[in-house]
Coordinates of C-alpha atoms in Angstrom, one line a residue:
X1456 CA 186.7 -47.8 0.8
X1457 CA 186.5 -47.9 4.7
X1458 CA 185.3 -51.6 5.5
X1459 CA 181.9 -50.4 6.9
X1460 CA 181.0 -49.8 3.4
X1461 CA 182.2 -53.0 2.1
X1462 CA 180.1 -54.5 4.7
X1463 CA 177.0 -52.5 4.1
X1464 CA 177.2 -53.4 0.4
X1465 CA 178.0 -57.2 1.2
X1466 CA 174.5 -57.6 3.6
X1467 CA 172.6 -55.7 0.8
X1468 CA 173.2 -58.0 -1.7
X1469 CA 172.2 -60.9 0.9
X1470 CA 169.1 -59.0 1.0
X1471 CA 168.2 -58.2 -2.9
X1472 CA 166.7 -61.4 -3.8
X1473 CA 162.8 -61.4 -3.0
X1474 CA 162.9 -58.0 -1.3
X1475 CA 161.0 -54.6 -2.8
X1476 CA 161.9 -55.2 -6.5
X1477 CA 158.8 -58.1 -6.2
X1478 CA 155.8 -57.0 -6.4
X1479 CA 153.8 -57.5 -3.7
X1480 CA 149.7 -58.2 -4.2
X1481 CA 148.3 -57.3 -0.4
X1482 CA 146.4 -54.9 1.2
X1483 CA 145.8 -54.2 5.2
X1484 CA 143.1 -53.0 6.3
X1485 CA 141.0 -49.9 4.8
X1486 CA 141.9 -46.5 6.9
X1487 CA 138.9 -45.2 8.8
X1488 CA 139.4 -41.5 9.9
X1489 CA 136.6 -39.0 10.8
X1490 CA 133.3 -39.7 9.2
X1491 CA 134.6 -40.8 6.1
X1492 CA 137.6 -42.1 5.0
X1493 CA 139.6 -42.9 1.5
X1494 CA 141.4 -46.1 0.6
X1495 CA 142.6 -47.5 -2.8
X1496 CA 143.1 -51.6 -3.6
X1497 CA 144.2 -52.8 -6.5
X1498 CA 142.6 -56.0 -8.2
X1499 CA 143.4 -58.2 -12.0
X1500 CA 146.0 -55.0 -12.1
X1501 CA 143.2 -52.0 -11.7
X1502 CA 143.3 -49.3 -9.1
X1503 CA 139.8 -48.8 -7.7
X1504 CA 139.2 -46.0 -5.0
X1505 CA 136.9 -46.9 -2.1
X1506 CA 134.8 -44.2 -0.4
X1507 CA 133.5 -45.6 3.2
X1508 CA 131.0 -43.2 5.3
X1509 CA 129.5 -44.0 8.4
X1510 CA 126.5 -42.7 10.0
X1511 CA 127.5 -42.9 13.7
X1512 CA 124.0 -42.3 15.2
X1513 CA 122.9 -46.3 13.6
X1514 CA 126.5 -47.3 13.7
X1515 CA 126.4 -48.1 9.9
X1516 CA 128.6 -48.2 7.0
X1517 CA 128.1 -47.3 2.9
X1518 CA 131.0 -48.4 0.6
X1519 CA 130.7 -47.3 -2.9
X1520 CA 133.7 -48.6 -5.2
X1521 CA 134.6 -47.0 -8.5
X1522 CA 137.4 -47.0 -10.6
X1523 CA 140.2 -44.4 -10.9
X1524 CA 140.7 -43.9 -14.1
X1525 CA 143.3 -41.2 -13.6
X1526 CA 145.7 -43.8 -11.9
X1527 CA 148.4 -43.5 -14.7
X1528 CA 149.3 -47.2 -14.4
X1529 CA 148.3 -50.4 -12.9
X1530 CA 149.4 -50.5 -8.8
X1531 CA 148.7 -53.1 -6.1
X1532 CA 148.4 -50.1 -4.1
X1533 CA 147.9 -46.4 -3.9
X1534 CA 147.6 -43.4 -1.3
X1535 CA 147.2 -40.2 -1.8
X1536 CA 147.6 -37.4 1.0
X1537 CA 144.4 -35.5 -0.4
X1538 CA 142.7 -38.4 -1.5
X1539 CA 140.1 -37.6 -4.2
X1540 CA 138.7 -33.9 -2.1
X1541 CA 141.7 -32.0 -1.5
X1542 CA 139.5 -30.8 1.2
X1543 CA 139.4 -34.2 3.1
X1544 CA 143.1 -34.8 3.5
X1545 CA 142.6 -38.9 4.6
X1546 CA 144.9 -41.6 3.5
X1547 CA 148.9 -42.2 4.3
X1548 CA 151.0 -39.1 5.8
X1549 CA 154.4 -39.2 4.5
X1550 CA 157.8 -37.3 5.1
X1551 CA 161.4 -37.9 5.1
X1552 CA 160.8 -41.0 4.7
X1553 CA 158.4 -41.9 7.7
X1554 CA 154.8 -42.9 7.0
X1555 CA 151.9 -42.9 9.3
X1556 CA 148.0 -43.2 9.3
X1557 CA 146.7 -39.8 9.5
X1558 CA 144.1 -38.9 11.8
X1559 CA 143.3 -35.3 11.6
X1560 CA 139.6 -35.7 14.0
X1561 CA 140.0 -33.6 16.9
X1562 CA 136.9 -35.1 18.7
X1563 CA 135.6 -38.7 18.2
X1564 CA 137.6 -40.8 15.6
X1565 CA 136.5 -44.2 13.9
X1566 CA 138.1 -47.4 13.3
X1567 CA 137.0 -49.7 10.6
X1568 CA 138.6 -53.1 12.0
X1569 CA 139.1 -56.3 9.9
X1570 CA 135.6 -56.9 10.1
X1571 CA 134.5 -54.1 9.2
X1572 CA 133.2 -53.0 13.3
X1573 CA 133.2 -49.5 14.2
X1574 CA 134.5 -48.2 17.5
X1575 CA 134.7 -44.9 18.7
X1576 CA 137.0 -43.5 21.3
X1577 CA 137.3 -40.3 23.2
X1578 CA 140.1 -38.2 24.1
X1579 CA 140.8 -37.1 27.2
X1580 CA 144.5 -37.1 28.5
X1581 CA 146.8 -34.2 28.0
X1582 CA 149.0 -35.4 25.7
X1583 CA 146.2 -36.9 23.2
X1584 CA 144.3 -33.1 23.8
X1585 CA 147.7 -31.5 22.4
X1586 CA 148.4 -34.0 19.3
X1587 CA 144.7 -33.2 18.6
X1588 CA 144.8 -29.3 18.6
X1589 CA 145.8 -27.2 15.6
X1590 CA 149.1 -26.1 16.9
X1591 CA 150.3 -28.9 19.0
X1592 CA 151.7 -31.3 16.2
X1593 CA 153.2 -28.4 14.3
X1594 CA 154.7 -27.4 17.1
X1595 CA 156.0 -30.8 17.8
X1596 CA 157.5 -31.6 14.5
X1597 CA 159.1 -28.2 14.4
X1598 CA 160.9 -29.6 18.0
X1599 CA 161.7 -32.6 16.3
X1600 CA 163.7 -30.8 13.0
X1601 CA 165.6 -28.8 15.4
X1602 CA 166.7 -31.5 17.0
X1603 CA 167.9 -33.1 13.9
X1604 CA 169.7 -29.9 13.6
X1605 CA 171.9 -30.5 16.5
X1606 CA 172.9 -33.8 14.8
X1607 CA 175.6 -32.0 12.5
X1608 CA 178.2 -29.8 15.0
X1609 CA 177.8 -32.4 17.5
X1610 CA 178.6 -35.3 15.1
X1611 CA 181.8 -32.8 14.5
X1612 CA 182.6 -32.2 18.1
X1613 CA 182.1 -35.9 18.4
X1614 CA 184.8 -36.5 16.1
X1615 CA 187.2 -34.1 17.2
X1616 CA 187.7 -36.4 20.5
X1617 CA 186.7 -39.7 19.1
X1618 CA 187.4 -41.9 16.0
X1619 CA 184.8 -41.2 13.8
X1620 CA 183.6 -45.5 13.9
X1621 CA 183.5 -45.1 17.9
X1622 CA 181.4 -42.0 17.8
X1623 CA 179.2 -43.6 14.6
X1624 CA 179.1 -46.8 17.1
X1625 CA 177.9 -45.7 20.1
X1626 CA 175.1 -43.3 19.1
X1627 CA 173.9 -45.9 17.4
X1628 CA 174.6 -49.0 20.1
X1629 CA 172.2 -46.5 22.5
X1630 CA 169.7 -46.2 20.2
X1631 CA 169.3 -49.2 19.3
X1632 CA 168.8 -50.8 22.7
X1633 CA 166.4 -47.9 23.3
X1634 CA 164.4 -48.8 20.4
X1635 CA 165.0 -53.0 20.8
X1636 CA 161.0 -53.1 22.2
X1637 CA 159.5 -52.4 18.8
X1638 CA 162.0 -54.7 16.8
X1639 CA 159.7 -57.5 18.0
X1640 CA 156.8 -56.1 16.4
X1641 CA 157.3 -55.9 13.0
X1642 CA 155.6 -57.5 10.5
X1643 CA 157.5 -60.8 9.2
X1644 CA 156.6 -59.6 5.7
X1645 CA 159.2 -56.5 5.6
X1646 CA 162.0 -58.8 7.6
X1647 CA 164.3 -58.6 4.9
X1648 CA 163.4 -55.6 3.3
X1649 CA 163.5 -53.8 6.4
X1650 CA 167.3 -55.3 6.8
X1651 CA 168.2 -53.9 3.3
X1652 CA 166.5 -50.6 4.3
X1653 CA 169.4 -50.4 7.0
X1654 CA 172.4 -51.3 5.2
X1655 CA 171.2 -47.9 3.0
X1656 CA 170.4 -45.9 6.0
X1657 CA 174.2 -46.6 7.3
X1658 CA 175.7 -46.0 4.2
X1659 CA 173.7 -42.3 5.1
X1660 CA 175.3 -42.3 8.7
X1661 CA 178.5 -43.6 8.2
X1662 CA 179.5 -41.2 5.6
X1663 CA 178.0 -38.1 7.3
X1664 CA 180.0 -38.9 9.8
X1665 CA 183.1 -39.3 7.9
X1666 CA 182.3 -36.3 6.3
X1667 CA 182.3 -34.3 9.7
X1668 CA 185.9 -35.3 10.6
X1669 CA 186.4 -32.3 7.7
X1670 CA 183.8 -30.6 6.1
X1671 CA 181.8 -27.7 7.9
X1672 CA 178.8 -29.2 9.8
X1673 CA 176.7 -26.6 7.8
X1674 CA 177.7 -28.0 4.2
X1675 CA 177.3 -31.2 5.7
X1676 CA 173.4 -30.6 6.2
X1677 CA 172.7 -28.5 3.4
X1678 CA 174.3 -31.1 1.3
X1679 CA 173.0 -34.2 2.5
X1680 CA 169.4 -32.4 1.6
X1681 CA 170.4 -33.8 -1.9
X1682 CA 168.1 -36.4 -1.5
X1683 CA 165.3 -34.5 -2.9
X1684 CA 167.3 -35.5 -6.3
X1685 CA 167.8 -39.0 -4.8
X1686 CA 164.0 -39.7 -4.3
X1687 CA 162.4 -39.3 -7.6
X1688 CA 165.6 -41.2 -9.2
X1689 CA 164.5 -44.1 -7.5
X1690 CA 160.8 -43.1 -8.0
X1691 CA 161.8 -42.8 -12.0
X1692 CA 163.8 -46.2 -12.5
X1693 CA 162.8 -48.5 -9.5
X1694 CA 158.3 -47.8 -9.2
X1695 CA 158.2 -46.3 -13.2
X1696 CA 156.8 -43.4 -12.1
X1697 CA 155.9 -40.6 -14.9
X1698 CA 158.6 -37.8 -14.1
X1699 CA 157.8 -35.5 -16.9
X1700 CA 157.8 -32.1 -16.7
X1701 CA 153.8 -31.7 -17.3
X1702 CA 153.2 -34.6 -14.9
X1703 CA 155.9 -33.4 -11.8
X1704 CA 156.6 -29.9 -12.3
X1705 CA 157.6 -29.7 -8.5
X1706 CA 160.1 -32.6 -8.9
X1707 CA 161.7 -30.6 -12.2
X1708 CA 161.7 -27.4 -9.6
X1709 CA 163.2 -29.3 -6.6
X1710 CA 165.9 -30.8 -9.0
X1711 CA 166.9 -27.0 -10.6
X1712 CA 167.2 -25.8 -7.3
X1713 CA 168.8 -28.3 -5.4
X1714 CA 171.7 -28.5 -8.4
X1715 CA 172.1 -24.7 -8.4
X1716 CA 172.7 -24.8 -4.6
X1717 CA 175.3 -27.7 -4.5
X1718 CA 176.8 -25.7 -7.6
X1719 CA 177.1 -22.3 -5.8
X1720 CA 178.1 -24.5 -2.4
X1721 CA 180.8 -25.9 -3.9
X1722 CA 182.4 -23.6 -7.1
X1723 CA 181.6 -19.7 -6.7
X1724 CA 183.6 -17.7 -4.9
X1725 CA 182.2 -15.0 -3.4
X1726 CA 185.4 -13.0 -3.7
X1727 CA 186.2 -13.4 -7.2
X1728 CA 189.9 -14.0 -6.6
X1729 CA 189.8 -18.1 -7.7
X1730 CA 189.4 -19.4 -11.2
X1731 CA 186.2 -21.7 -11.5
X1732 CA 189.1 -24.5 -12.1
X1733 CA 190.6 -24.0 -9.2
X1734 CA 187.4 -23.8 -7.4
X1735 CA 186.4 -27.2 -8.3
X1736 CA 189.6 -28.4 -7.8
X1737 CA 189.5 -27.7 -4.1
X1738 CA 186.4 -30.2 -3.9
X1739 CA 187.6 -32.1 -0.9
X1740 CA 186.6 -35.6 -0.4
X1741 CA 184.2 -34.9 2.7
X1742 CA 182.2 -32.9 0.0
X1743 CA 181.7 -36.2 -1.9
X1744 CA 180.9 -38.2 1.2
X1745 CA 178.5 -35.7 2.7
X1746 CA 176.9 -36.3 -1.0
X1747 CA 176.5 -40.0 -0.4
X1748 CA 175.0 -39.6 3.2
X1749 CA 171.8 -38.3 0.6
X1750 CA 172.0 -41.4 -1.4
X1751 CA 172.1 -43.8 1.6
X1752 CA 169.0 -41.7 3.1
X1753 CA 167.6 -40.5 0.2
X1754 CA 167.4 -44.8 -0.9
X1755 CA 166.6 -45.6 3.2
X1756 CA 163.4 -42.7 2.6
X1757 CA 162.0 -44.8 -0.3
X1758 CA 162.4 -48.0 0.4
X1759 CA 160.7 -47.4 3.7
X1760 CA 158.1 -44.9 2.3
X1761 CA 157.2 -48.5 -0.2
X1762 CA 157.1 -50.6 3.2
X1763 CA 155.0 -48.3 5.4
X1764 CA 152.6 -47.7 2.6
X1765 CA 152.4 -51.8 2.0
X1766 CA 151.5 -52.0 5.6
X1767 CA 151.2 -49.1 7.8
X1768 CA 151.8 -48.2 11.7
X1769 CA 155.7 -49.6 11.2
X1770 CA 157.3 -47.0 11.6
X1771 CA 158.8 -47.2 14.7
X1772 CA 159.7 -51.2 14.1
X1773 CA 161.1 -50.1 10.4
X1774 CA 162.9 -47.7 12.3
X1775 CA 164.0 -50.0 15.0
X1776 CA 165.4 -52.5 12.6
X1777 CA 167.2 -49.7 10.7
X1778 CA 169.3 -48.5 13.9
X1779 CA 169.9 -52.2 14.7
X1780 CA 171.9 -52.6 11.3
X1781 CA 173.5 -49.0 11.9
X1782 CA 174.7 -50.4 15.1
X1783 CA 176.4 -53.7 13.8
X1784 CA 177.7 -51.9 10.5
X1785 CA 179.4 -49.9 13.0
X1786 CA 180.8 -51.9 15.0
X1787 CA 182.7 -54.0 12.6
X1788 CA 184.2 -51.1 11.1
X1789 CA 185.0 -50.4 14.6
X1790 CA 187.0 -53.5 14.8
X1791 CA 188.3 -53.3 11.4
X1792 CA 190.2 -50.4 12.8
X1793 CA 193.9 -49.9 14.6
X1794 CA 192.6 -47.7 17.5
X1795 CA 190.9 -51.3 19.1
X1796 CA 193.1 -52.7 21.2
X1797 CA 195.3 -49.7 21.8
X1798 CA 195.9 -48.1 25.6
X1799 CA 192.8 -45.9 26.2
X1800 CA 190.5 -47.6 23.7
X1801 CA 188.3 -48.5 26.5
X1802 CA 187.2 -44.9 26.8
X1803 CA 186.0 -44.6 23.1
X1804 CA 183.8 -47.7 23.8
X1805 CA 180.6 -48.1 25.8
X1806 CA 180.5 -48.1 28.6
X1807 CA 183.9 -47.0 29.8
X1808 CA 182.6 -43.3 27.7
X1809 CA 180.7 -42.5 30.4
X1810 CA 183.2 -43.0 32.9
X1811 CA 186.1 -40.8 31.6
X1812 CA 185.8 -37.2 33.4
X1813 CA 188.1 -35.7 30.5
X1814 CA 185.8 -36.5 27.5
X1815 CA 182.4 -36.2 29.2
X1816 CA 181.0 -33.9 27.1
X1817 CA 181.6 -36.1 24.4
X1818 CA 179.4 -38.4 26.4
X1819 CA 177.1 -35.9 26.6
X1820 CA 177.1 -35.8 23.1
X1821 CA 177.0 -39.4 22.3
X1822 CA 174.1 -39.7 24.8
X1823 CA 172.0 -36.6 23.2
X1824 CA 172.7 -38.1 19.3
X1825 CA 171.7 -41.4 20.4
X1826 CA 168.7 -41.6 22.9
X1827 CA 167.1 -37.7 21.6
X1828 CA 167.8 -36.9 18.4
X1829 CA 167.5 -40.3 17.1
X1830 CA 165.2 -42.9 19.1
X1831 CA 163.6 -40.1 21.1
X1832 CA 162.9 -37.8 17.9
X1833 CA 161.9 -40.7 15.9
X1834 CA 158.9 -41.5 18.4
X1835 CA 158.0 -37.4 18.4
X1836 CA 158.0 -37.1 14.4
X1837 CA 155.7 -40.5 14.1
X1838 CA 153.5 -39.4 17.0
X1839 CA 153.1 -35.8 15.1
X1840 CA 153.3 -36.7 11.7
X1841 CA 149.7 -38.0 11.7
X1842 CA 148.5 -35.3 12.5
X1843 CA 149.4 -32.6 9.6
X1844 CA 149.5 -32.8 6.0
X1845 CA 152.6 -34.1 4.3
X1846 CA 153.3 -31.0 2.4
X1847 CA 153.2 -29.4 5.9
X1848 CA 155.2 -32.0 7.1
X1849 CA 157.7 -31.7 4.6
X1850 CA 158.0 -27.8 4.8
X1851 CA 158.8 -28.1 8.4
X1852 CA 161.1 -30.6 8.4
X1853 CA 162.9 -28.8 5.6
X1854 CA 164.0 -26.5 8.3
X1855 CA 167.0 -29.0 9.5
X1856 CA 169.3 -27.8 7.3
X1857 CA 168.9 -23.9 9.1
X1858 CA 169.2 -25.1 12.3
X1859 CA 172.1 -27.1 11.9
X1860 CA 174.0 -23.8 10.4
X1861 CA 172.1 -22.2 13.8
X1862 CA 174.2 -24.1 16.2
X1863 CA 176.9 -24.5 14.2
X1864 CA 177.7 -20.5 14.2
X1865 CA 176.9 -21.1 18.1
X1866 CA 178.7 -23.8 19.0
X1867 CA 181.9 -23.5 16.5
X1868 CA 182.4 -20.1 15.9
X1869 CA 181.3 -20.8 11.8
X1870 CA 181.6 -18.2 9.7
X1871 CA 179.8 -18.2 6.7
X1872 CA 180.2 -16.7 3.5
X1873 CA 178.1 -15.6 0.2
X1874 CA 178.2 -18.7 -1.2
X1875 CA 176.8 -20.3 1.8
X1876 CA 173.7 -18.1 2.1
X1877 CA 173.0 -18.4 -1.5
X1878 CA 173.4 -22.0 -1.7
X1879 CA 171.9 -22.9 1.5
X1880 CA 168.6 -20.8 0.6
X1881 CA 168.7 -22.4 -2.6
X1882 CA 168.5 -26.3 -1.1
X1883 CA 166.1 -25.5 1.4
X1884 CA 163.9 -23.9 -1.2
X1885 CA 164.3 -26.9 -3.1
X1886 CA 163.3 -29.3 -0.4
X1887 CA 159.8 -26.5 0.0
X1888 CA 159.4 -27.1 -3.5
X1889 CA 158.6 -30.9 -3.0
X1890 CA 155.5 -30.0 -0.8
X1891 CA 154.2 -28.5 -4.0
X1892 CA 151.5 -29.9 -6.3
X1893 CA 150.8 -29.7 -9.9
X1894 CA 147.8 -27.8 -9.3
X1895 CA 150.2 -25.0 -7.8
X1896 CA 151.7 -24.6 -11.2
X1897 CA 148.0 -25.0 -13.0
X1898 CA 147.1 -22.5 -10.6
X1899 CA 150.5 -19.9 -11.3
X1900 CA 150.2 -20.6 -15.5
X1901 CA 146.1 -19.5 -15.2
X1902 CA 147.2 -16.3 -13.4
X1903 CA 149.7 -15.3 -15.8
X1904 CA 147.0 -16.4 -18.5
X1905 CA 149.4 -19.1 -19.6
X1906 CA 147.2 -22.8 -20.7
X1907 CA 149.7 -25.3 -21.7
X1908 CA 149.3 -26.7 -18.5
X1909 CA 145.9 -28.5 -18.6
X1910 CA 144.0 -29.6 -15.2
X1911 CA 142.1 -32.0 -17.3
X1912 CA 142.2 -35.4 -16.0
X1913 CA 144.6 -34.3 -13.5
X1914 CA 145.4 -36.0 -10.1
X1915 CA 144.1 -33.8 -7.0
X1916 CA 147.8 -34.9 -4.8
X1917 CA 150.7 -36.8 -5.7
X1918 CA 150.8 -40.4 -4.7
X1919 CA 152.9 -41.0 -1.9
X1920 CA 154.3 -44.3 -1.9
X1921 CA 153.4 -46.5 -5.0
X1922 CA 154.1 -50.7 -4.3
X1923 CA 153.7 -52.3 -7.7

């Protein structure tokens, strides 16, 4: 085990004690959006839902507070993308692992402070008229996935030219220093579980990266969407959460999917001229590793998901914190290396990269992975993400895997085979499945006159992000 690993496991353990297996009895303040906003607070262990309207002509405020009783268990706290109305889609937006407030008002919006003021502010600038039309934040978040699309074949041309901890090291050195101003504002509450957060998102970086040195950049992506298997594993044995197939249908769908798609990735050959021994015998290592890069994200998504939906607007200090530990992770498996020290290490390292004309698209590289696709893209997808739905969210950003197949047929000369259609389709329709809701399937059963799916008592959205 490379010692970047070692040391990502050794700082989690640090972290365990009193981080997000505690539960944690707190709640912000309520989220005012529009005219009328949705929030949920949990007190003596019962989930109450709190409808707030305001009239803004007398600059008053109604709250009405009744109790859920379809919350299936006790939780400190609760959001719901369509909270209550699915017609009023208010609460927490979440995707990939990145939360934000949503505020879908394209004209005046209203903030209900800690003491419970109302403000009202007015658009004007270009930038807030885009995030604020109908296209604009769609349009944005479709940017941002095919950015994270160019992550894969240049991680692999990367590699080709550096060592796989230098390249790993200095994307990451970059964007950390470009994201150091929002370190300082996170909240002292998610220190540590913020610190744990990023031993888990390295374990995702370093071993994608590893896993470009030989594996297809294309498998590499389609693979590391795995995580939609990751998620409600944690989901099921860390929050509780009721996975059964009347309650989650979309989760049971996303899983069938996903598992078919890593099956036809890996074992079926198109040509028919390998046993399905041999196939499975020719599982390489990188396959494994690009496996893990969905555990270490798929356990980064929902351990941040549980932070931003404690206390939201962190996403860009969670993030922050998260490419910090990346960056240190890395760098000790840098030194723990025989390429430091040795005649021309000097140009692996920052900043003597940029100073080498043989390697410079390397640079170019480094530079694009660290300050675009990854401090730069991070900004974009929390600035958009507010603005959308997360089942819209999600079906956009399921589009990464596509892309990174896209430039890898452009850039490397890929060629692709049967299996790699099929298998890719199949992992990107598993990732569109999670955008689904339970009353899509109560929806598809009454259409085929099928009732043993009842909408009684039935949640109008999934919870996204449950603390308990």
């Amino acid at each position: 085990m490379p010692i970047a690993l070692k040391s990502i496991f050794a700082i989690a353990i640090a972290f365990t004690r009193g981080s997000f297996l505690h539960p944690v009895h707190s709640f912000s303040r309520p989220i005012g959006l529009g005219s009328h906003s949705l929030s949920s607070l949990s007190s003596n262990n019962h989930v109450y839902i709190y409808m707030v309207s305001a009239d803004k002509s007398s600059s008053t405020i109604t709250v009405e507070t009744t109790r859920d009783e379809s919350a299936p268990f006790p939780a400190s706290i609760v959001y719901y993308d369509d909270v209550l109305n699915p017609e009023t889609p208010h609460g927490v937006v979440c995707a990939r692992g990145v939360c934000v407030l949503s505020d879908y008002d394209d004209d005046d919006y209203l903030t209900l402070e800690d003491d419970v003021s109302i403000t009202f502010s007015k658009d004007s600038s270009l930038p807030d008229r885009i995030l604020h039309s109908y296209l604009g934040p769609r349009i944005l978040l479709g940017i941002a996935s095919v950015l994270y699309g160019t992550n894969f074949p240049l991680g692999s041309m990367m590699n080709d030219v550096l060592p796989a901890s230098a390249a790993s090291a200095d994307r990451m050195v970059l964007a950390s220093i470009a994201l150091s101003p929002f370190l300082f504002k996170l909240n002292s509450k998610l220190i540590s579980r913020a610190l744990l957060c990023g031993c888990f998102t390295a374990t995702g970086y370093i071993t994608q990266s590893l896993a470009l040195v030989g594996t297809s950049p294309a498998k590499v992506a389609f693979l590391g969407a795995a995580t939609v298997l990751v998620c409600p594993a944690l989901e099921f044995f860390v929050s509780k959460r009721d996975l059964s197939l009347n309650e989650r249908p979309q989760t049971w769908l996303a899983a069938a999917l996903c598992l078919a798609g890593v099956g036809i990735l890996e074992i079926y050959d198109p040509s028919g001229k390998m046993s399905l021994m041999d196939q499975i015998h020719q599982i390489g290592f990188g396959d494994m590793l690009a496996l893990m890069q969905a555990v270490g994200f798929g356990t980064s998504f929902f351990l941040t998901e549980k932070m931003m939906t404690e206390i939201p607007g962190q996403a860009l200090p969670i993030t922050a914190v998260q490419v910090s530990v990346c960056a240190l992770i890395c760098m000790i498996w840098c030194f723990s290396e025989s390429w430091m020290g040795t005649p021309g290490a000097e140009h692996y390292a920052l900043p003597g990269l940029f100073t080498d004309p043989s390697i410079q698209h390397v640079a170019g590289a480094v530079f694009w992975t660290g300050l675009i696709t990854t401090a730069l893209n991070r900004f974009v997808e929390t600035t958009a993400l507010g603005k959308i739905s997360s089942a819209e969210a999600s079906v956009i950003l399921a589009t990464e895997p596509l892309w990174a197949a896209l430039f890898a047929a452009l850039w490397l000369s890929e060629d692709f085979g049967a299996n790699d259609y099929i298998g890719g389709a199949l992992i990107v329709g598993a990732c569109l499945a999670t955008s689904l809701k339970k009353e899509d399937f109560v929806k598809f059963h009454k259409m085929f006159g099928k009732k043993n799916m009842s909408s009684k008592n039935m949640l109008p959205a999934e919870p996204v992000g449950m603390i308990e």
